[in-house]
XYZ file of C-alpha atoms in Angstrom:
754
model
C 0.000 0.000 0.000
C 2.785 2.425 0.940
C 4.684 1.679 -2.284
C 1.553 2.423 -4.298
C 1.064 5.745 -2.514
C 4.703 6.683 -3.074
C 4.450 5.760 -6.763
C 1.288 7.854 -7.221
C 2.875 10.818 -5.477
C 5.973 10.539 -7.653
C 3.870 10.434 -10.840
C 1.947 13.481 -9.687
C 5.179 15.390 -9.055
C 6.523 14.381 -12.447
C 3.327 15.566 -14.136
C 3.412 18.903 -12.378
C 7.074 19.282 -13.161
C 6.456 18.526 -16.810
C 3.706 21.139 -16.982
C 6.011 23.686 -15.429
C 8.769 22.635 -17.800
C 6.507 23.087 -20.832
C 5.802 26.635 -19.722
C 9.514 27.304 -19.242
C 10.290 25.911 -22.698
C 7.802 28.285 -24.300
C 8.423 31.249 -22.037
C 9.272 33.607 -24.893
C 6.116 32.666 -26.773
C 4.052 33.221 -23.634
C 5.779 36.541 -22.953
C 5.312 37.671 -26.562
C 1.603 36.820 -26.677
C 1.031 38.404 -23.268
C 2.840 41.581 -24.315
C 0.828 41.684 -27.531
C -2.436 41.540 -25.604
C -1.126 44.121 -23.154
C -0.338 46.476 -26.028
C -3.790 45.814 -27.473
C -5.301 46.684 -24.084
C -3.273 49.894 -23.874
C -4.254 50.819 -27.431
C -7.925 50.129 -26.773
C -7.798 52.107 -23.529
C -6.315 55.064 -25.376
C -8.641 54.930 -28.391
C -11.921 53.912 -26.728
C -14.558 56.607 -26.509
C -14.618 58.012 -22.949
C -17.923 57.673 -21.119
C -18.780 60.318 -18.522
C -21.378 60.332 -15.768
C -23.366 63.233 -14.370
C -25.942 63.457 -11.603
C -28.593 65.786 -10.204
C -30.694 65.695 -7.023
C -34.397 66.524 -6.685
C -36.734 66.383 -3.682
C -40.381 65.325 -3.688
C -41.978 66.991 -0.650
C -45.111 65.850 1.177
C -47.515 68.796 1.276
C -51.181 69.365 2.000
C -53.463 69.273 -0.975
C -54.708 72.486 -2.506
C -58.235 71.077 -2.472
C -60.696 73.206 -0.432
C -61.815 69.991 1.240
C -58.553 69.591 3.135
C -56.121 66.706 3.155
C -58.062 63.532 2.534
C -55.209 61.365 3.767
C -55.594 62.748 7.261
C -59.368 62.364 7.117
C -59.076 58.774 5.931
C -56.203 57.842 8.236
C -53.640 57.332 5.432
C -49.850 57.669 5.957
C -48.138 61.002 5.410
C -44.890 59.428 4.169
C -43.819 60.322 0.655
C -43.993 57.456 -1.819
C -41.469 58.181 -4.589
C -42.245 55.149 -6.765
C -44.740 57.123 -8.805
C -42.322 60.041 -9.189
C -39.598 57.668 -10.438
C -41.924 56.325 -13.106
C -42.970 59.852 -14.057
C -39.314 60.852 -14.484
C -38.768 57.903 -16.825
C -42.046 58.373 -18.697
C -42.421 59.433 -22.309
C -44.313 62.481 -21.092
C -41.229 63.939 -19.371
C -38.539 62.574 -21.695
C -40.522 63.563 -24.762
C -40.590 67.164 -23.585
C -36.830 66.962 -22.989
C -36.283 65.717 -26.558
C -38.399 68.557 -27.950
C -36.730 71.110 -25.698
C -33.144 70.150 -26.583
C -33.762 68.984 -30.149
C -32.204 65.603 -29.426
C -34.086 63.939 -32.224
C -31.533 65.530 -34.568
C -27.972 64.165 -34.691
C -24.953 65.539 -36.541
C -22.060 63.094 -36.871
C -18.770 63.520 -38.736
C -17.626 60.910 -41.237
C -14.404 59.695 -39.627
C -11.435 57.531 -40.533
C -12.267 53.857 -39.900
C -11.283 52.447 -36.500
C -9.210 55.425 -35.307
C -11.472 58.218 -36.569
C -13.151 58.999 -33.237
C -9.765 59.145 -31.519
C -8.481 61.590 -34.158
C -11.503 63.877 -33.793
C -11.451 63.649 -30.014
C -7.764 64.509 -29.827
C -8.103 67.295 -32.370
C -5.376 65.914 -34.639
C -5.068 68.185 -37.644
C -5.467 66.941 -41.195
C -2.020 66.115 -42.652
C -0.977 68.115 -45.659
C 0.138 66.351 -48.832
C 3.915 66.974 -48.554
C 3.943 65.917 -44.907
C 2.036 62.748 -45.709
C 4.918 61.418 -47.834
C 8.060 60.565 -45.853
C 11.519 61.464 -47.199
C 10.294 63.022 -50.468
C 7.720 65.441 -49.016
C 10.022 68.486 -49.260
C 10.964 67.601 -52.832
C 7.283 67.282 -53.760
C 6.607 70.719 -52.256
C 9.543 72.367 -54.080
C 8.764 70.719 -57.386
C 5.123 71.780 -57.330
C 3.883 68.270 -58.014
C 0.059 68.394 -57.915
C -1.710 66.607 -55.100
C -3.156 63.250 -56.251
C -6.908 62.957 -56.559
C -7.225 60.319 -53.842
C -5.858 62.850 -51.317
C -7.844 65.842 -52.500
C -11.400 64.920 -51.535
C -11.130 62.597 -48.597
C -14.511 62.511 -46.790
C -13.002 62.038 -43.355
C -13.238 64.655 -40.630
C -10.094 65.392 -38.628
C -9.567 67.783 -35.755
C -10.746 71.332 -36.442
C -13.485 70.769 -39.060
C -16.993 71.839 -38.043
C -20.495 72.419 -39.405
C -23.296 74.639 -38.123
C -26.829 73.685 -39.179
C -29.331 76.514 -38.812
C -32.401 74.662 -40.072
C -33.126 71.009 -40.685
C -36.668 69.939 -41.475
C -37.379 66.507 -42.846
C -40.598 64.743 -43.738
C -41.578 62.007 -41.332
C -41.185 59.285 -43.943
C -37.468 60.106 -44.128
C -36.915 59.965 -40.367
C -34.094 57.583 -39.509
C -32.415 58.032 -42.917
C -28.839 59.348 -42.959
C -28.503 62.595 -44.916
C -24.874 63.190 -45.913
C -23.678 66.757 -46.440
C -20.405 67.152 -48.364
C -18.373 70.346 -48.529
C -17.991 71.629 -52.056
C -15.889 74.342 -53.658
C -16.561 77.940 -52.613
C -19.745 78.400 -50.603
C -21.472 75.336 -52.015
C -22.264 71.948 -50.500
C -23.819 68.737 -51.781
C -26.483 66.516 -50.222
C -26.137 62.759 -50.675
C -28.341 59.828 -49.688
C -26.789 56.348 -49.724
C -23.816 57.829 -51.574
C -25.935 59.263 -54.381
C -26.136 63.078 -54.769
C -29.658 64.520 -54.578
C -28.813 68.195 -54.965
C -26.622 71.060 -53.864
C -27.093 74.267 -51.926
C -25.348 77.440 -50.829
C -24.267 78.387 -47.335
C -26.589 80.606 -45.283
C -29.470 79.984 -47.693
C -32.512 77.753 -47.236
C -32.440 74.973 -49.823
C -35.037 72.309 -50.535
C -34.400 68.729 -51.598
C -36.389 65.541 -52.168
C -39.384 67.391 -53.639
C -39.556 69.858 -50.753
C -39.469 67.077 -48.173
C -36.088 68.301 -46.915
C -35.404 71.915 -45.929
C -31.833 72.673 -45.018
C -29.880 75.764 -44.111
C -26.198 75.485 -43.273
C -24.872 78.631 -41.646
C -21.194 77.592 -41.524
C -19.106 74.751 -42.954
C -15.466 74.974 -41.903
C -13.831 72.079 -43.741
C -11.857 71.326 -46.929
C -13.766 70.241 -50.040
C -14.884 66.627 -49.878
C -15.326 66.434 -46.103
C -18.662 64.933 -45.087
C -21.026 65.154 -42.115
C -24.089 62.977 -41.567
C -27.424 64.454 -40.456
C -30.206 62.280 -39.093
C -33.676 63.059 -37.805
C -34.461 60.152 -35.553
C -37.933 58.933 -34.771
C -39.208 60.570 -31.596
C -39.592 57.204 -29.879
C -35.983 56.354 -30.718
C -34.746 59.656 -29.283
C -36.800 59.143 -26.116
C -35.436 55.607 -25.787
C -31.880 56.907 -26.182
C -32.279 59.282 -23.225
C -34.215 56.767 -21.133
C -31.580 54.118 -21.684
C -28.897 56.380 -20.227
C -30.985 57.807 -17.364
C -31.229 56.139 -13.973
C -33.366 57.341 -11.062
C -32.840 56.043 -7.538
C -34.012 57.148 -4.120
C -31.349 58.416 -1.753
C -31.524 57.819 1.980
C -32.948 55.246 4.348
C -34.398 51.940 3.297
C -37.090 51.635 5.958
C -38.868 54.883 5.086
C -39.115 57.103 2.053
C -36.971 60.248 2.117
C -38.349 61.811 -1.033
C -34.798 62.491 -2.347
C -34.216 61.243 -5.911
C -30.793 60.976 -7.553
C -30.809 61.359 -11.344
C -27.805 59.789 -13.076
C -26.963 59.893 -16.784
C -24.013 58.564 -18.787
C -22.711 59.394 -22.239
C -19.683 60.434 -24.308
C -20.513 64.163 -24.372
C -20.194 65.928 -20.980
C -22.080 69.030 -22.093
C -24.955 66.978 -23.479
C -25.185 65.077 -20.176
C -25.469 68.294 -18.165
C -28.044 69.787 -20.540
C -30.137 66.626 -20.527
C -30.094 66.201 -16.751
C -31.064 69.828 -16.139
C -33.805 69.549 -18.749
C -35.196 66.380 -17.136
C -35.222 67.972 -13.658
C -36.789 71.211 -14.879
C -39.393 69.406 -16.971
C -40.298 67.242 -13.974
C -40.639 70.375 -11.827
C -42.755 72.154 -14.440
C -45.162 69.279 -14.950
C -45.512 68.900 -11.176
C -46.515 72.563 -10.835
C -48.895 72.218 -13.735
C -50.423 69.140 -12.159
C -50.966 70.944 -8.841
C -52.434 73.923 -10.664
C -54.725 71.631 -12.634
C -55.960 70.113 -9.367
C -56.799 73.571 -8.045
C -58.508 74.441 -11.326
C -60.624 71.324 -11.125
C -61.663 72.111 -7.541
C -62.524 75.689 -8.513
C -64.714 74.430 -11.327
C -66.521 72.081 -8.928
C -67.125 74.841 -6.367
C -68.132 77.273 -9.094
C -71.003 74.978 -9.962
C -72.136 74.851 -6.292
C -72.161 78.598 -5.557
C -75.182 79.613 -7.768
C -77.178 76.630 -6.579
C -76.507 77.428 -2.906
C -77.364 81.094 -3.447
C -80.682 80.136 -4.984
C -81.460 77.698 -2.146
C -80.639 80.367 0.464
C -82.912 82.945 -1.175
C -85.807 80.528 -1.349
C -85.353 79.477 2.300
C -85.280 83.106 3.535
C -88.371 84.026 1.522
C -90.249 81.027 2.853
C -89.287 81.808 6.494
C -90.194 85.481 6.232
C -93.530 84.658 4.621
C -94.427 82.189 7.363
C -93.490 84.650 10.130
C -95.599 87.370 8.506
C -98.528 85.027 8.247
C -98.423 84.054 11.941
C -97.396 87.567 12.983
C -94.876 86.312 15.547
C -93.634 83.010 16.916
C -91.168 82.807 19.790
C -88.744 79.889 19.809
C -87.962 78.078 23.016
C -84.422 77.406 24.102
C -84.864 73.774 23.056
C -85.846 74.842 19.550
C -82.876 77.207 19.250
C -80.497 74.427 20.373
C -82.010 72.114 17.779
C -81.438 74.710 15.067
C -77.766 75.094 16.078
C -77.368 71.318 16.074
C -78.942 71.152 12.638
C -76.369 73.679 11.383
C -73.450 71.587 12.689
C -74.750 68.325 11.276
C -75.603 69.749 7.879
C -72.233 71.480 7.657
C -70.377 68.242 8.345
C -72.580 66.336 5.918
C -71.882 68.942 3.287
C -68.144 68.563 3.849
C -68.448 64.794 3.484
C -70.386 65.172 0.257
C -67.602 67.289 -1.216
C -65.033 64.751 -0.075
C -67.137 61.950 -1.548
C -67.196 63.785 -4.876
C -63.390 63.923 -4.868
C -62.986 60.319 -3.727
C -65.311 59.156 -6.471
C -62.729 60.398 -9.005
C -59.944 58.406 -7.360
C -61.482 55.200 -5.943
C -64.392 52.854 -6.458
C -67.211 52.571 -3.957
C -65.704 49.359 -2.525
C -62.427 51.008 -1.588
C -61.780 51.030 2.215
C -61.312 54.808 2.245
C -64.607 55.298 0.447
C -66.373 52.938 2.865
C -64.968 54.873 5.862
C -66.423 58.110 4.507
C -69.808 56.456 3.944
C -69.884 55.184 7.539
C -69.218 58.699 8.828
C -71.974 60.012 6.587
C -74.495 57.403 7.808
C -73.657 58.266 11.425
C -74.398 61.959 10.862
C -77.593 61.112 9.020
C -78.654 59.025 12.042
C -78.041 61.965 14.366
C -80.099 64.168 12.062
C -82.972 61.654 12.169
C -82.913 61.640 16.001
C -82.936 65.435 16.002
C -85.934 65.429 13.654
C -87.729 63.126 16.043
C -87.211 65.540 18.964
C -88.321 68.504 16.863
C -91.530 66.650 15.990
C -92.460 66.705 19.690
C -92.595 70.543 19.699
C -95.798 72.458 19.005
C -96.750 72.552 15.342
C -95.983 76.232 14.883
C -92.583 75.979 16.474
C -91.852 72.830 14.408
C -92.418 74.701 11.165
C -90.390 77.722 12.301
C -87.537 75.464 13.435
C -87.442 73.666 10.077
C -87.551 76.882 8.064
C -84.968 78.587 10.289
C -82.808 75.453 10.015
C -82.922 75.568 6.226
C -81.932 79.242 6.204
C -79.138 78.926 8.727
C -77.672 75.731 7.307
C -77.795 76.962 3.718
C -76.271 80.285 4.713
C -73.448 78.586 6.638
C -72.660 76.264 3.718
C -72.821 79.135 1.254
C -70.398 81.271 3.298
C -68.070 78.292 3.750
C -68.013 77.610 -0.019
C -67.243 81.260 -0.765
C -64.361 81.129 1.705
C -63.045 77.946 0.072
C -63.240 79.552 -3.370
C -61.169 82.495 -2.196
C -58.626 80.182 -0.507
C -58.382 78.066 -3.647
C -57.811 81.068 -5.883
C -55.008 82.220 -3.598
C -53.537 78.690 -3.544
C -53.734 78.468 -7.337
C -51.961 81.784 -7.765
C -49.166 80.649 -5.436
C -48.836 77.025 -6.607
C -45.194 75.908 -6.578
C -45.640 72.133 -6.568
C -44.031 69.665 -4.212
C -40.870 69.083 -6.286
C -37.688 70.998 -5.590
C -34.344 70.857 -7.428
C -31.693 70.467 -4.732
C -28.540 69.990 -6.859
C -28.335 70.921 -10.500
C -26.512 68.657 -12.923
C -22.804 68.163 -12.343
C -20.275 65.725 -13.803
C -19.322 62.885 -11.481
C -16.285 61.957 -13.543
C -15.054 59.504 -16.149
C -16.473 56.005 -15.701
C -15.162 54.328 -18.865
C -12.851 53.183 -20.212
C -11.145 52.066 -17.009
C -7.724 51.937 -18.572
C -5.888 50.261 -15.742
C -8.504 47.523 -15.455
C -8.559 47.040 -19.233
C -4.788 46.632 -19.367
C -4.848 44.174 -16.462
C -7.664 42.117 -17.996
C -6.011 42.175 -21.439
C -2.743 41.015 -19.908
C -4.466 38.201 -18.006
C -6.396 37.211 -21.133
C -3.213 37.117 -23.199
C -1.469 35.098 -20.507
C -4.329 32.593 -20.337
C -4.528 32.270 -24.131
C -0.760 31.811 -24.424
C -0.623 29.213 -21.658
C -3.731 27.472 -23.004
C -2.291 27.332 -26.523
C 1.010 25.960 -25.282
C -0.691 23.299 -23.163
C -3.077 22.358 -25.986
C -0.204 22.107 -28.428
C 1.714 19.951 -25.976
C -1.355 17.776 -25.441
C -1.908 17.251 -29.164
C 1.764 16.681 -29.926
C 2.530 12.948 -29.870
C 6.239 13.063 -30.681
C 8.825 11.376 -28.473
C 10.294 13.731 -25.893
C 12.611 11.453 -23.956
C 14.368 8.089 -24.343
C 12.292 6.774 -21.435
C 9.205 6.737 -23.655
C 10.945 4.494 -26.201
C 12.406 2.178 -23.596
C 8.991 1.896 -21.924
C 7.770 0.448 -25.273
C 10.418 -2.305 -25.097
C 13.101 -0.868 -27.393
C 16.603 -0.001 -26.157
C 17.929 3.473 -26.944
C 21.528 3.348 -28.126
C 22.045 7.095 -28.243
C 20.269 10.384 -27.693
C 21.956 12.781 -30.112
C 21.536 16.471 -29.220
C 20.559 18.925 -31.928
C 23.755 20.375 -33.359
C 24.185 24.115 -32.855
C 26.385 24.252 -35.943
C 23.809 22.412 -38.004
C 21.063 24.652 -36.609
C 22.955 27.789 -37.674
C 23.425 26.322 -41.142
C 19.696 25.563 -41.486
C 18.780 29.047 -40.300
C 21.014 30.608 -42.936
C 19.499 28.395 -45.609
C 15.911 29.256 -44.537
C 16.778 32.951 -44.343
C 17.879 32.865 -47.969
C 14.620 31.108 -48.820
C 16.415 28.011 -50.126
C 15.563 24.465 -49.150
C 18.087 22.734 -51.372
C 19.334 19.435 -49.878
C 22.751 20.327 -51.268
C 23.004 23.341 -48.985
C 21.604 21.658 -45.892
C 23.754 18.506 -46.265
C 26.952 20.411 -47.090
C 29.961 19.142 -45.155
C 30.570 16.505 -42.498
C 29.954 17.822 -38.995
C 32.405 15.383 -37.409
C 35.121 16.847 -39.650
C 34.093 20.530 -39.447
C 33.473 20.666 -35.706
C 34.743 17.555 -33.915
C 33.861 18.994 -30.485
C 30.187 19.559 -31.293
C 27.836 17.955 -28.771
C 26.167 15.902 -31.502
C 29.525 14.468 -32.556
C 30.297 13.584 -28.937
C 27.025 11.665 -28.732
C 27.801 9.846 -31.997
C 31.134 8.791 -30.524
C 29.173 7.199 -27.693
C 27.023 5.448 -30.266
C 30.174 4.156 -31.997
C 31.365 2.625 -28.714
C 28.004 0.943 -28.070
C 27.892 -0.497 -31.599
C 31.408 -1.877 -31.279
C 30.301 -4.352 -28.648
C 26.979 -5.120 -30.338
C 28.558 -5.910 -33.711
C 31.171 -8.170 -32.160
C 28.427 -10.714 -31.670
C 27.104 -10.294 -35.220
C 27.723 -12.505 -38.238
C 28.913 -9.627 -40.428
C 30.133 -6.066 -40.173
C 27.262 -4.502 -42.071
C 25.008 -1.947 -40.299
C 21.711 -0.710 -41.737
C 20.309 2.591 -40.443
C 16.758 3.482 -41.350
C 13.816 5.423 -39.922
C 10.036 5.333 -39.747
C 9.513 8.489 -41.827
C 11.467 11.002 -43.909
C 13.300 13.915 -42.341
C 14.374 12.214 -39.121
C 18.126 12.729 -39.778
C 19.206 9.181 -40.585
C 21.557 10.404 -43.323
C 23.108 12.864 -40.846
C 23.676 9.987 -38.396
C 25.131 7.728 -41.122
C 27.550 10.375 -42.410
C 28.916 11.360 -39.021
C 28.917 7.858 -37.522
C 31.023 6.745 -40.472
C 33.349 9.709 -39.943
C 33.959 9.072 -36.213
C 34.470 5.374 -36.922
C 37.052 6.230 -39.602
C 38.863 8.599 -37.231
C 39.053 5.720 -34.761
C 41.204 3.777 -37.279
C 38.537 1.670 -38.954
C 38.181 1.310 -42.724
C 34.599 2.531 -43.251
C 32.356 2.464 -46.285
C 29.104 4.453 -46.399
C 26.512 3.275 -48.933
C 23.569 5.454 -49.974
C 20.954 2.765 -50.632
C 18.125 5.284 -50.992
C 17.935 4.904 -54.741
C 14.985 7.250 -54.964
C 15.945 10.413 -53.058
C 19.376 9.811 -51.579
C 21.295 13.063 -50.914
C 24.418 11.897 -49.104
C 26.671 12.890 -52.018
C 25.941 16.573 -51.313
C 27.753 16.330 -47.969
C 30.996 15.579 -49.811
C 30.470 17.847 -52.796
C 30.053 14.973 -55.230
C 27.583 13.965 -57.924
C 25.154 11.082 -57.576
C 26.145 9.578 -60.978
C 28.173 6.374 -61.144
C 26.705 5.017 -57.963
C 25.000 1.936 -56.578
C 22.062 1.978 -58.998
C 24.416 2.200 -61.995
C 26.495 -0.721 -60.693
C 23.442 -2.919 -60.050
C 22.255 -2.105 -63.576
C 25.610 -3.358 -64.916
C 26.783 -0.030 -66.281
C 29.954 0.394 -64.158
C 32.274 -1.788 -62.131
C 32.432 -2.045 -58.345
C 35.739 -0.199 -58.086
C 34.299 2.667 -60.126
C 31.518 3.402 -57.606
C 33.717 3.387 -54.478
C 34.780 7.031 -54.040
C 37.081 8.591 -51.443
C 35.497 11.241 -49.209
C 38.616 13.250 -48.420
C 38.758 11.799 -44.912
C 41.273 9.066 -44.212
C 39.848 5.531 -44.176
C 36.433 6.837 -45.251
C 34.835 5.861 -48.597
C 31.451 6.453 -50.163
C 29.109 4.805 -52.646
C 26.451 7.247 -53.910
C 22.959 6.229 -54.961
C 23.671 6.625 -58.650
C 21.196 7.591 -61.325
C 17.630 7.293 -59.964
C 16.218 4.077 -61.520
C 12.545 3.390 -62.310
C 12.663 0.082 -60.340
C 14.788 0.555 -57.185
C 13.242 -2.327 -55.214
C 13.889 -4.809 -58.040
C 17.530 -3.712 -58.322
C 18.076 -4.239 -54.593
C 16.555 -7.724 -54.825
C 18.932 -8.693 -57.640
C 21.493 -11.398 -56.657
C 24.234 -9.010 -57.658
C 23.412 -6.808 -54.644
C 23.911 -9.735 -52.234
C 27.263 -10.558 -53.863
C 28.270 -6.926 -53.616
C 27.443 -6.765 -49.895
C 29.541 -9.857 -49.293
C 32.549 -8.447 -51.171
C 32.334 -5.051 -49.504
C 32.053 -6.623 -46.044
C 35.361 -8.399 -46.695
C 37.147 -5.300 -47.993
C 36.116 -2.901 -45.196
C 36.002 -3.023 -41.406
C 32.567 -1.402 -41.214
C 29.891 -0.978 -43.862
C 27.073 1.477 -43.006
C 24.044 1.513 -45.280
C 21.528 4.407 -45.385
C 18.080 3.270 -46.566
C 14.701 4.908 -47.288
C 12.053 5.176 -44.529
C 10.535 1.879 -43.504
C 6.928 2.990 -43.539
C 7.256 4.656 -46.945
C 8.765 1.904 -49.130
C 9.993 -1.699 -48.789
C 13.635 -1.007 -49.730
C 14.821 -1.112 -46.104
C 13.390 -4.613 -45.642
C 15.287 -5.844 -48.713
C 18.589 -4.266 -47.654
C 18.197 -5.446 -44.058
C 18.395 -9.094 -45.129
C 22.083 -8.534 -45.916
C 22.916 -6.752 -42.638
C 23.297 -8.314 -39.216
C 22.627 -5.082 -37.307
C 19.661 -2.776 -37.817
C 19.000 0.526 -36.058
C 16.032 2.870 -36.270
C 16.479 6.642 -36.150
C 13.608 8.650 -34.559
C 13.503 12.407 -34.341
C 12.770 14.315 -31.141
C 9.136 15.581 -30.992
C 8.536 14.330 -34.564
C 8.052 10.572 -34.436
C 5.596 9.054 -32.013
C 6.126 5.827 -30.109
C 3.407 4.184 -32.203
C 5.252 5.174 -35.372
C 8.484 3.633 -34.101
C 6.699 0.423 -33.109
C 4.983 0.264 -36.510
C 8.389 0.498 -38.233
C 9.740 -2.211 -35.950
C 6.813 -4.515 -36.740
C 7.261 -3.879 -40.473
C 10.894 -4.979 -40.303
C 10.153 -7.965 -38.067
C 7.472 -9.150 -40.474
C 10.278 -9.457 -43.047
C 12.471 -11.464 -40.714
C 14.647 -8.608 -39.471
C 15.541 -7.902 -35.873
C 15.812 -4.289 -34.715
C 18.626 -3.975 -32.204
C 17.669 -0.494 -30.964
C 16.739 3.106 -31.591
C 18.725 6.313 -32.008
C 16.855 9.400 -30.764
C 18.101 12.246 -32.947
C 17.955 16.058 -32.652
C 17.336 16.062 -28.914
C 16.805 19.548 -27.525
C 17.269 20.643 -23.956
C 13.762 21.095 -22.643
C 12.680 21.738 -19.094
C 9.602 19.594 -19.761
C 11.471 16.474 -20.872
C 13.408 13.927 -18.884
C 16.409 14.094 -21.234
C 18.440 15.810 -18.599
C 18.120 12.728 -16.386
C 18.908 10.272 -19.145
C 21.367 11.895 -21.476
C 22.353 15.194 -19.979
C 26.001 14.258 -20.236
C 25.702 14.663 -24.009
C 25.490 18.399 -23.500
C 28.937 18.455 -21.981
C 31.566 19.795 -24.375
C 35.031 21.337 -24.395
C 35.227 25.107 -24.606
């Protein structure tokens, strides 16, 4: 159990270390991508349109109603706290915002035609339009001196730079054209052109009213400060669109405590134009104040109208009651009222006055609530109670003598009607005074003021862009590493059951040569294969590794039946020719007579390394065109000979299967101490299987991060199916990577003399 836990922990550490190593290996890629995103974030932060925020503060006060009937909330027991929910909705309503649009003319927009992408930044920064000589580096002064005319493409550019402006004095457009862009282009002199969808529809003169589109467009431009060709776009938006634009940028929130309403409303608006924000906020607050005053005044007007209808009727009732009382008194000559009768009359006056007040209140409530509303029901209960008291009083009056009963009733009618009439006249006067002094219950506390810049938040943008770039870079590196199936360490090959005879580091000298070749745009095998590394730079790390391979092969081939070594690979481009050339060279320098045979009759390029031609090679000998001695060529290195591939034949596999090839291998094995044969890739053609039957030792060359383990095993199975035994693998072009385990296995290969 403990061993299993230790093994799992070790694997986890190795995995984490490999991940960290992958990041270290690609650190410059990660840094470059991160810096690129950081620069993009900085650029966006600089060029993004700034968004400002402004705010204003208004108060909705709780005041008594201007109705002559008093404050119904107190009568009905309702709360006196201010409820601002309705005011918030009124502020955001089309009624208020529509008046703001009409007041500020925000249904009309004037936009410059700017340079794509960076145009707004240019206009915002006020960058002046470049002149023609300055726009051409190096030769601008010469162009100016020579008087070369400005090209047409630079004469009438439509883009607005810093400094150009237009002043529109009148812009009337038929409703059917609302929402359509009207382009105005500066022309020569005092003229301008009007275009729709890029097509001219007419021209006009500055400071003159011009008509277009069959009198559906009236336009007067008072000033147009811009070079010819510069364009501005006019647009008369639909009123609903303009209202929606303001409403989308306006926020209203109550300020203060959460448990109770404070009546303080904060108006907040955002946008790119600070002056437009201030104008819009002030207009919203003032429009809200104005409509509130108008609403209060309308309430007073409505109450005055109601009372105005009551005054003539009450006057008529009072006159009739007085005439009736006087007539009755004259008829009976005189009737004295007892104290009880006088008290009843006074009580009648009180009850009728209160009932009259309730009737007025009922008339107002009927406009606001239904008869089933609790407030309405409360008023009706009070009214029924007073009517009950009046009925009891009538019953007591009926007990008086008949003459006094009639006098009491008539006197009651006169007194009650007179009291109500005087009360109504007083209310009318109070209401007229209240109407004249109506100020509403809305007050502007703080006028509009800019709160500051809210976007773009440059520091946050740069930080987020940097983090995004870092995540994308790391994610790409990890995904690439996950998808890459190439061998990264000898351990992977040995885990598949194949011994690794050498891990050859990538040669710095060879790398420099390839870089020079790629820089010149040439991919000629002659240039890449030029020279023998073991002869040019004997101390190169790759040569040191090949010397180790030579030592390992010495003991392996001692047990073999012949001295012939075949080196092949699973796929092209793994460096098997490089290994063959330099292995032969180090073996020759060790005192062995070495022969290198290029058995890749199709695309063999070994002759380029020695500056020779491929003619008169192995293919020509097998075809019977030259003798064996004619194809064995010296390489310029002692004890080192070469047989090139010869002229590319149409049937390379058949030539290699000819009995003459077997005889040749036998003769060459007797004449030389070591014969190394370079063959085509195993998985591409069958030539390697044919050649391998004449060699006792076979090695596979795999390239670092190019060939997968499955590819190597497939090549091994292909050779074994033809009766060949693969002794081991050479891992070529190893690179020092923090993510690989090469440092543990073959780090000594990176040691070299300085």
